[in-house]
């Protein structure tokens, strides 16, 4: 089978100065994409900033014969997001791909979670995706083409101790991705999300013995496929790490329908309500409502 190329496609990758984003940037550029390597250059908790991380990746891409431009803006503000998209437009006149990858951590148990831990995490992960994707969206709609990949996390999708802020932001990205898929459909804009596991500076202390198998380069093929013109899906979520790739989906069980529902009925039929057999996977809210209305007929 022919190799998948990105010739002439302009890709914005946020947080691409290290970890997963760097790997995505190197691979897309190697395959012919023109890449905005965005990175604020701070520490894992989001403090500090610098230009060396993004510039080093641009230099690596250039040394390998690819084309990239560095951008040091923060995704956490609308102005930063606009400037990141403007950098693509100023350099190449278009934007085809947005990979929302920038991220920080401020973990604490929910009891100890305060505004200084919640707001920056929501700002970078969740609002960051709004801030960058929205100015790009306008151009994608206009050109009738776009690919958006959001970096979610199992911490939000499945739940993880100490990550209420991060988990909420990451599951918020799944909701954003699904709505973008619905709204983008008629413009050939596809939006999908990943829930990765990889050894980066963010996770190197917590992954244990499996860490060395979890190379960032094993996340990138999934992201590249979701960012490619041939990507067949939109609004979906994929779990990946160490070369494993699997779909994560929201299913709806058949449940029960009782027009005279009482709390006792809910209690007495609880096992039936919870029974997972025969579930369906609605593509969007309309599909879910169709299932619900069918049961009322
Ligand atoms: P990383 O810390 O190496 O990469 C994150 C990058 O985002 C850093 O280079 C950082 O400077 C940049 N960044 C932070 N705030 C920014 C801002 N306001 N504007 C622009 N850039 C900013 O960590 P990693 O693991 O590569 O993380 C990439 C994404 O993957 C993050 O969204 C993270 O939450 C997510 N993720 C990673 C997992 C893993 O196992 N490594 C697991 C689940 C999700």
CSV table of C-alpha atoms and ligand atoms in Angstrom, one decimal:
chain,number,residue,atom,x,y,z
A,1,UNK,CA,0.0,0.0,0.0
A,2,UNK,CA,1.2,3.5,-0.8
A,3,UNK,CA,2.6,5.7,2.1
A,4,UNK,CA,0.3,8.3,3.4
A,5,UNK,CA,1.5,11.8,2.6
A,6,UNK,CA,0.6,15.3,3.8
A,7,UNK,CA,2.1,17.2,0.8
A,8,UNK,CA,1.2,20.9,1.1
A,9,UNK,CA,-1.1,20.5,4.0
A,10,UNK,CA,-0.6,23.1,6.7
A,11,UNK,CA,-0.7,21.7,10.2
A,12,UNK,CA,-0.8,23.5,13.5
A,13,UNK,CA,0.4,21.4,16.4
A,14,UNK,CA,0.1,23.0,19.9
A,15,UNK,CA,2.5,22.1,22.6
A,16,UNK,CA,4.8,20.6,20.0
A,17,UNK,CA,8.1,21.6,21.7
A,18,UNK,CA,8.4,18.2,23.4
A,19,UNK,CA,6.7,14.9,24.2
A,20,UNK,CA,3.8,13.8,21.9
A,21,UNK,CA,3.5,17.1,20.1
A,22,UNK,CA,7.1,17.0,19.0
A,23,UNK,CA,6.7,13.5,17.7
A,24,UNK,CA,3.5,14.5,15.7
A,25,UNK,CA,5.4,17.5,14.3
A,26,UNK,CA,8.4,15.5,13.1
A,27,UNK,CA,6.3,12.8,11.5
A,28,UNK,CA,3.8,15.1,9.7
A,29,UNK,CA,6.7,17.2,8.5
A,30,UNK,CA,8.5,14.1,7.3
A,31,UNK,CA,5.5,13.2,5.3
A,32,UNK,CA,5.3,16.6,3.6
A,33,UNK,CA,3.1,18.7,5.9
A,34,UNK,CA,4.0,22.4,6.6
A,35,UNK,CA,4.0,22.6,10.4
A,36,UNK,CA,3.4,25.4,12.9
A,37,UNK,CA,5.3,24.1,15.9
A,38,UNK,CA,3.6,25.9,18.8
A,39,UNK,CA,4.9,25.8,22.3
A,40,UNK,CA,4.9,28.1,25.2
A,41,UNK,CA,8.0,26.4,26.6
A,42,UNK,CA,7.0,26.3,30.3
A,43,UNK,CA,7.2,23.6,32.9
A,44,UNK,CA,4.7,20.7,33.4
A,45,UNK,CA,2.6,22.8,35.7
A,46,UNK,CA,2.3,25.6,33.2
A,47,UNK,CA,4.7,28.1,34.9
A,48,UNK,CA,7.4,29.8,32.9
A,49,UNK,CA,7.9,30.2,29.2
A,50,UNK,CA,10.7,30.0,26.6
A,51,UNK,CA,11.4,29.8,22.9
A,52,UNK,CA,14.0,27.0,22.8
A,53,UNK,CA,11.6,24.0,22.9
A,54,UNK,CA,9.6,25.0,19.8
A,55,UNK,CA,12.7,26.3,18.0
A,56,UNK,CA,14.6,23.0,18.6
A,57,UNK,CA,11.8,21.0,16.9
A,58,UNK,CA,11.7,23.4,14.0
A,59,UNK,CA,15.5,23.0,13.6
A,60,UNK,CA,15.1,19.2,13.7
A,61,UNK,CA,12.5,19.4,11.0
A,62,UNK,CA,14.6,21.7,8.8
A,63,UNK,CA,17.6,19.5,9.3
A,64,UNK,CA,15.6,16.5,8.0
A,65,UNK,CA,14.6,18.6,4.9
A,66,UNK,CA,11.1,19.5,6.1
A,67,UNK,CA,9.3,22.9,6.5
A,68,UNK,CA,8.2,24.3,9.8
A,69,UNK,CA,7.8,27.6,11.7
A,70,UNK,CA,8.0,28.1,15.4
A,71,UNK,CA,5.4,29.9,17.5
A,72,UNK,CA,5.6,30.6,21.2
A,73,UNK,CA,2.2,31.9,22.0
A,74,UNK,CA,0.0,30.4,24.8
A,75,UNK,CA,-3.1,28.6,23.7
A,76,UNK,CA,-4.7,29.7,26.9
A,77,UNK,CA,-6.0,33.0,25.6
A,78,UNK,CA,-8.1,33.9,22.6
A,79,UNK,CA,-5.4,36.3,21.5
A,80,UNK,CA,-2.8,33.5,21.7
A,81,UNK,CA,-5.0,31.2,19.7
A,82,UNK,CA,-5.6,33.8,17.0
A,83,UNK,CA,-1.8,34.5,16.8
A,84,UNK,CA,-1.1,30.8,16.4
A,85,UNK,CA,-3.5,30.5,13.5
A,86,UNK,CA,-2.2,33.7,12.0
A,87,UNK,CA,1.3,32.3,12.0
A,88,UNK,CA,0.1,29.5,9.7
A,89,UNK,CA,-1.8,32.0,7.5
A,90,UNK,CA,1.1,34.4,7.3
A,91,UNK,CA,3.6,31.7,6.4
A,92,UNK,CA,1.6,29.5,4.1
A,93,UNK,CA,-1.8,31.2,3.5
A,94,UNK,CA,-3.9,28.3,4.8
A,95,UNK,CA,-4.6,25.9,7.7
A,96,UNK,CA,-5.7,22.3,7.1
A,97,UNK,CA,-5.0,20.5,10.3
A,98,UNK,CA,-5.2,21.5,14.0
A,99,UNK,CA,-3.8,19.1,16.6
A,100,UNK,CA,-4.8,20.3,20.0
A,101,UNK,CA,-2.1,18.8,22.2
A,102,UNK,CA,-0.7,21.5,24.6
A,103,UNK,CA,-1.2,20.5,28.2
A,104,UNK,CA,-0.3,21.0,31.8
A,105,UNK,CA,-0.9,19.2,35.1
A,106,UNK,CA,-1.9,20.6,38.5
A,107,UNK,CA,-3.0,17.5,40.3
A,108,UNK,CA,-4.7,17.4,43.7
A,109,UNK,CA,-7.4,15.5,45.4
A,110,UNK,CA,-10.8,17.1,44.9
A,111,UNK,CA,-10.7,18.2,48.6
A,112,UNK,CA,-7.6,20.2,47.9
A,113,UNK,CA,-8.5,21.4,44.4
A,114,UNK,CA,-8.6,25.2,44.3
A,115,UNK,CA,-9.0,27.9,41.6
A,116,UNK,CA,-5.2,28.1,41.0
A,117,UNK,CA,-5.3,24.4,40.0
A,118,UNK,CA,-8.6,24.4,38.2
A,119,UNK,CA,-8.5,27.5,36.0
A,120,UNK,CA,-5.1,27.2,34.3
A,121,UNK,CA,-5.8,23.5,33.5
A,122,UNK,CA,-9.2,24.3,32.0
A,123,UNK,CA,-7.7,27.3,30.2
A,124,UNK,CA,-4.9,25.3,28.5
A,125,UNK,CA,-6.6,22.1,27.7
A,126,UNK,CA,-10.2,22.9,27.1
A,127,UNK,CA,-10.4,26.7,26.3
A,128,UNK,CA,-7.1,26.3,24.5
A,129,UNK,CA,-8.8,24.0,22.0
A,130,UNK,CA,-11.5,26.6,21.5
A,131,UNK,CA,-8.9,29.4,21.2
A,132,UNK,CA,-7.0,27.7,18.5
A,133,UNK,CA,-9.7,25.8,16.7
A,134,UNK,CA,-12.1,28.6,16.3
A,135,UNK,CA,-10.0,31.0,14.2
A,136,UNK,CA,-8.9,28.0,12.1
A,137,UNK,CA,-12.5,26.8,11.7
A,138,UNK,CA,-13.4,29.9,9.7
A,139,UNK,CA,-10.7,29.0,7.2
A,140,UNK,CA,-11.5,25.3,7.1
A,141,UNK,CA,-15.2,26.1,6.4
A,142,UNK,CA,-14.2,28.5,3.7
A,143,UNK,CA,-12.0,26.0,1.9
A,144,UNK,CA,-14.3,23.0,2.6
A,145,UNK,CA,-11.6,21.0,4.3
A,146,UNK,CA,-10.3,20.5,7.8
A,147,UNK,CA,-9.0,17.9,10.2
A,148,UNK,CA,-9.0,18.4,13.9
A,149,UNK,CA,-7.5,16.1,16.5
A,150,UNK,CA,-8.0,16.7,20.2
A,151,UNK,CA,-5.9,15.1,22.9
A,152,UNK,CA,-8.2,13.8,25.6
A,153,UNK,CA,-7.2,11.4,28.3
A,154,UNK,CA,-8.4,8.3,30.1
A,155,UNK,CA,-8.2,10.4,33.2
A,156,UNK,CA,-11.4,12.2,32.2
A,157,UNK,CA,-13.0,9.5,30.1
A,158,UNK,CA,-12.7,6.8,32.7
A,159,UNK,CA,-11.7,8.8,35.9
A,160,UNK,CA,-8.5,9.0,37.8
A,161,UNK,CA,-7.7,10.0,41.4
A,162,UNK,CA,-6.4,13.6,41.9
A,163,UNK,CA,-7.3,14.9,38.4
A,164,UNK,CA,-10.7,16.5,38.7
A,165,UNK,CA,-9.5,19.6,36.9
A,166,UNK,CA,-7.6,17.7,34.2
A,167,UNK,CA,-10.3,15.0,33.8
A,168,UNK,CA,-13.0,17.6,33.4
A,169,UNK,CA,-11.0,19.5,30.8
A,170,UNK,CA,-10.2,16.3,28.9
A,171,UNK,CA,-13.8,15.0,28.9
A,172,UNK,CA,-14.8,18.5,27.9
A,173,UNK,CA,-12.6,18.0,24.8
A,174,UNK,CA,-14.5,14.9,23.9
A,175,UNK,CA,-17.7,16.9,24.0
A,176,UNK,CA,-16.1,19.6,21.9
A,177,UNK,CA,-14.9,17.1,19.4
A,178,UNK,CA,-18.3,15.5,19.0
A,179,UNK,CA,-20.0,18.9,18.4
A,180,UNK,CA,-17.3,19.9,15.9
A,181,UNK,CA,-17.9,16.6,14.1
A,182,UNK,CA,-21.6,17.4,13.8
A,183,UNK,CA,-21.1,21.0,12.7
A,184,UNK,CA,-18.1,20.3,10.4
A,185,UNK,CA,-19.7,17.4,8.5
A,186,UNK,CA,-21.1,19.5,5.6
A,187,UNK,CA,-17.7,21.3,5.2
A,188,UNK,CA,-15.6,18.1,5.1
A,189,UNK,CA,-14.2,19.0,8.5
A,190,UNK,CA,-13.5,16.0,10.6
A,191,UNK,CA,-12.8,16.1,14.3
A,192,UNK,CA,-11.6,13.2,16.4
A,193,UNK,CA,-9.9,12.6,19.7
A,194,UNK,CA,-7.3,10.4,21.3
A,195,UNK,CA,-6.8,9.2,24.8
A,196,UNK,CA,-3.0,8.4,24.8
A,197,UNK,CA,-0.6,6.8,27.2
A,198,UNK,CA,3.1,7.6,26.6
A,199,UNK,CA,6.3,8.3,28.4
A,200,UNK,CA,6.9,12.0,28.4
A,201,UNK,CA,8.1,14.5,31.0
A,202,UNK,CA,4.4,14.6,32.1
A,203,UNK,CA,4.2,10.9,32.9
A,204,UNK,CA,7.7,9.5,33.3
A,205,UNK,CA,7.5,9.3,37.1
A,206,UNK,CA,4.1,7.5,37.2
A,207,UNK,CA,4.1,4.8,34.4
A,208,UNK,CA,6.2,2.2,36.2
A,209,UNK,CA,7.9,-0.7,34.4
A,210,UNK,CA,5.9,-0.4,31.2
A,211,UNK,CA,7.2,3.1,30.6
A,212,UNK,CA,9.9,2.2,28.1
A,213,UNK,CA,7.4,0.5,25.8
A,214,UNK,CA,5.2,3.6,25.7
A,215,UNK,CA,7.1,5.7,23.2
A,216,UNK,CA,5.5,8.9,22.0
A,217,UNK,CA,6.3,7.8,18.5
A,218,UNK,CA,3.7,5.0,18.9
A,219,UNK,CA,0.9,7.6,19.5
A,220,UNK,CA,1.7,9.6,16.4
A,221,UNK,CA,0.5,7.1,13.7
A,222,UNK,CA,-3.0,7.3,15.2
A,223,UNK,CA,-2.9,11.1,15.2
A,224,UNK,CA,-1.5,11.2,11.7
A,225,UNK,CA,-4.3,8.9,10.4
A,226,UNK,CA,-7.0,11.0,12.1
A,227,UNK,CA,-5.4,14.1,10.6
A,228,UNK,CA,-5.2,12.7,7.1
A,229,UNK,CA,-7.4,13.4,4.2
A,230,UNK,CA,-8.3,9.7,4.0
A,231,UNK,CA,-9.5,9.5,7.6
A,232,UNK,CA,-12.9,7.8,7.4
A,233,UNK,CA,-14.4,8.9,10.8
A,234,UNK,CA,-15.5,11.9,12.7
A,235,UNK,CA,-16.5,12.5,16.3
A,236,UNK,CA,-14.7,9.4,17.5
A,237,UNK,CA,-12.2,8.7,20.3
A,238,UNK,CA,-9.3,6.3,20.2
A,239,UNK,CA,-7.3,4.9,23.1
A,240,UNK,CA,-3.6,4.4,22.2
A,241,UNK,CA,-0.3,3.6,23.8
A,242,UNK,CA,2.7,1.3,23.2
A,243,UNK,CA,1.4,0.3,19.8
A,244,UNK,CA,-2.1,-0.6,21.0
A,245,UNK,CA,-5.0,1.2,19.3
A,246,UNK,CA,-8.6,0.8,20.3
A,247,UNK,CA,-11.9,2.6,19.9
A,248,UNK,CA,-13.6,4.1,23.0
A,249,UNK,CA,-17.2,4.8,22.5
A,250,UNK,CA,-20.3,5.8,24.4
A,251,UNK,CA,-23.0,3.2,24.1
A,252,UNK,CA,-26.7,3.3,25.2
A,253,UNK,CA,-28.2,0.2,26.7
A,254,UNK,CA,-31.8,-0.7,25.7
A,255,UNK,CA,-32.9,0.1,29.3
A,256,UNK,CA,-36.6,0.1,30.1
A,257,UNK,CA,-39.5,2.2,29.1
A,258,UNK,CA,-42.5,2.5,31.4
A,259,UNK,CA,-45.0,5.3,30.9
A,260,UNK,CA,-46.0,5.0,34.6
A,261,UNK,CA,-42.5,5.1,35.9
A,262,UNK,CA,-42.1,5.3,39.7
A,263,UNK,CA,-39.0,5.3,41.9
A,264,UNK,CA,-40.0,1.7,42.9
A,265,UNK,CA,-40.0,0.6,39.3
A,266,UNK,CA,-36.5,2.1,38.9
A,267,UNK,CA,-35.4,0.2,42.0
A,268,UNK,CA,-37.0,-3.0,41.0
A,269,UNK,CA,-35.8,-3.0,37.4
A,270,UNK,CA,-32.3,-1.6,38.1
A,271,UNK,CA,-30.5,-4.6,36.8
A,272,UNK,CA,-32.4,-4.4,33.5
A,273,UNK,CA,-31.7,-0.7,33.2
A,274,UNK,CA,-28.0,-1.3,33.8
A,275,UNK,CA,-27.8,-4.4,31.6
A,276,UNK,CA,-25.2,-3.6,28.9
A,277,UNK,CA,-26.3,-6.2,26.4
A,278,UNK,CA,-27.8,-5.0,23.1
A,279,UNK,CA,-26.3,-1.5,23.5
A,280,UNK,CA,-26.3,0.9,20.6
A,281,UNK,CA,-23.6,3.5,19.8
A,282,UNK,CA,-25.3,6.7,18.6
A,283,UNK,CA,-23.3,9.0,16.3
A,284,UNK,CA,-24.8,12.1,17.7
A,285,UNK,CA,-27.7,13.5,19.8
A,286,UNK,CA,-30.2,13.0,17.1
A,287,UNK,CA,-29.3,9.4,16.8
A,288,UNK,CA,-29.6,9.0,20.5
A,289,UNK,CA,-33.0,10.7,20.5
A,290,UNK,CA,-34.2,8.5,17.7
A,291,UNK,CA,-33.4,5.5,19.8
A,292,UNK,CA,-35.3,7.0,22.7
A,293,UNK,CA,-38.3,8.0,20.6
A,294,UNK,CA,-38.5,4.5,19.1
A,295,UNK,CA,-38.9,3.1,22.5
A,296,UNK,CA,-41.8,5.5,23.1
A,297,UNK,CA,-43.7,4.5,20.0
B,1,LIG,P1,4.6,17.4,27.6
B,1,LIG,O1,4.6,18.2,28.8
B,1,LIG,O2,5.8,16.9,27.0
B,1,LIG,O3,3.9,18.3,26.4
B,1,LIG,C1,3.0,19.3,26.6
B,1,LIG,C2,3.5,20.5,25.9
B,1,LIG,O4,2.5,21.6,25.9
B,1,LIG,C3,4.8,21.1,26.5
B,1,LIG,O5,5.8,21.2,25.6
B,1,LIG,C4,4.3,22.5,27.0
B,1,LIG,O6,5.4,23.4,27.0
B,1,LIG,C5,3.2,22.8,26.1
B,1,LIG,N1,2.3,23.8,26.7
B,1,LIG,C6,1.8,23.8,27.9
B,1,LIG,N2,1.0,24.9,28.1
B,1,LIG,C7,1.0,25.5,26.9
B,1,LIG,C8,0.3,26.7,26.4
B,1,LIG,N3,-0.5,27.4,27.3
B,1,LIG,N4,0.4,27.0,25.2
B,1,LIG,C9,1.2,26.3,24.3
B,1,LIG,N5,1.9,25.2,24.7
B,1,LIG,C10,1.8,24.8,26.0
B,1,LIG,O7,3.5,16.2,27.8
B,1,LIG,P2,2.9,15.2,26.8
B,1,LIG,O8,2.7,14.0,27.5
B,1,LIG,O9,3.6,15.2,25.5
B,1,LIG,O10,1.4,15.9,26.6
B,1,LIG,C11,0.8,16.2,25.4
B,1,LIG,C12,-0.7,16.1,25.5
B,1,LIG,O11,-1.1,14.7,25.8
B,1,LIG,C13,-1.2,16.9,26.7
B,1,LIG,O12,-2.5,17.5,26.4
B,1,LIG,C14,-1.5,15.8,27.8
B,1,LIG,O13,-2.4,16.2,28.7
B,1,LIG,C15,-1.9,14.7,26.9
B,1,LIG,N6,-1.9,13.4,27.5
B,1,LIG,C16,-0.6,12.8,27.7
B,1,LIG,C17,-0.6,11.5,28.2
B,1,LIG,C18,0.7,10.8,28.4
B,1,LIG,O14,0.6,9.6,28.8
B,1,LIG,N7,1.8,11.4,28.1
B,1,LIG,C19,-1.8,10.8,28.7
B,1,LIG,C20,-3.0,11.5,28.4
B,1,LIG,C21,-3.0,12.7,27.8
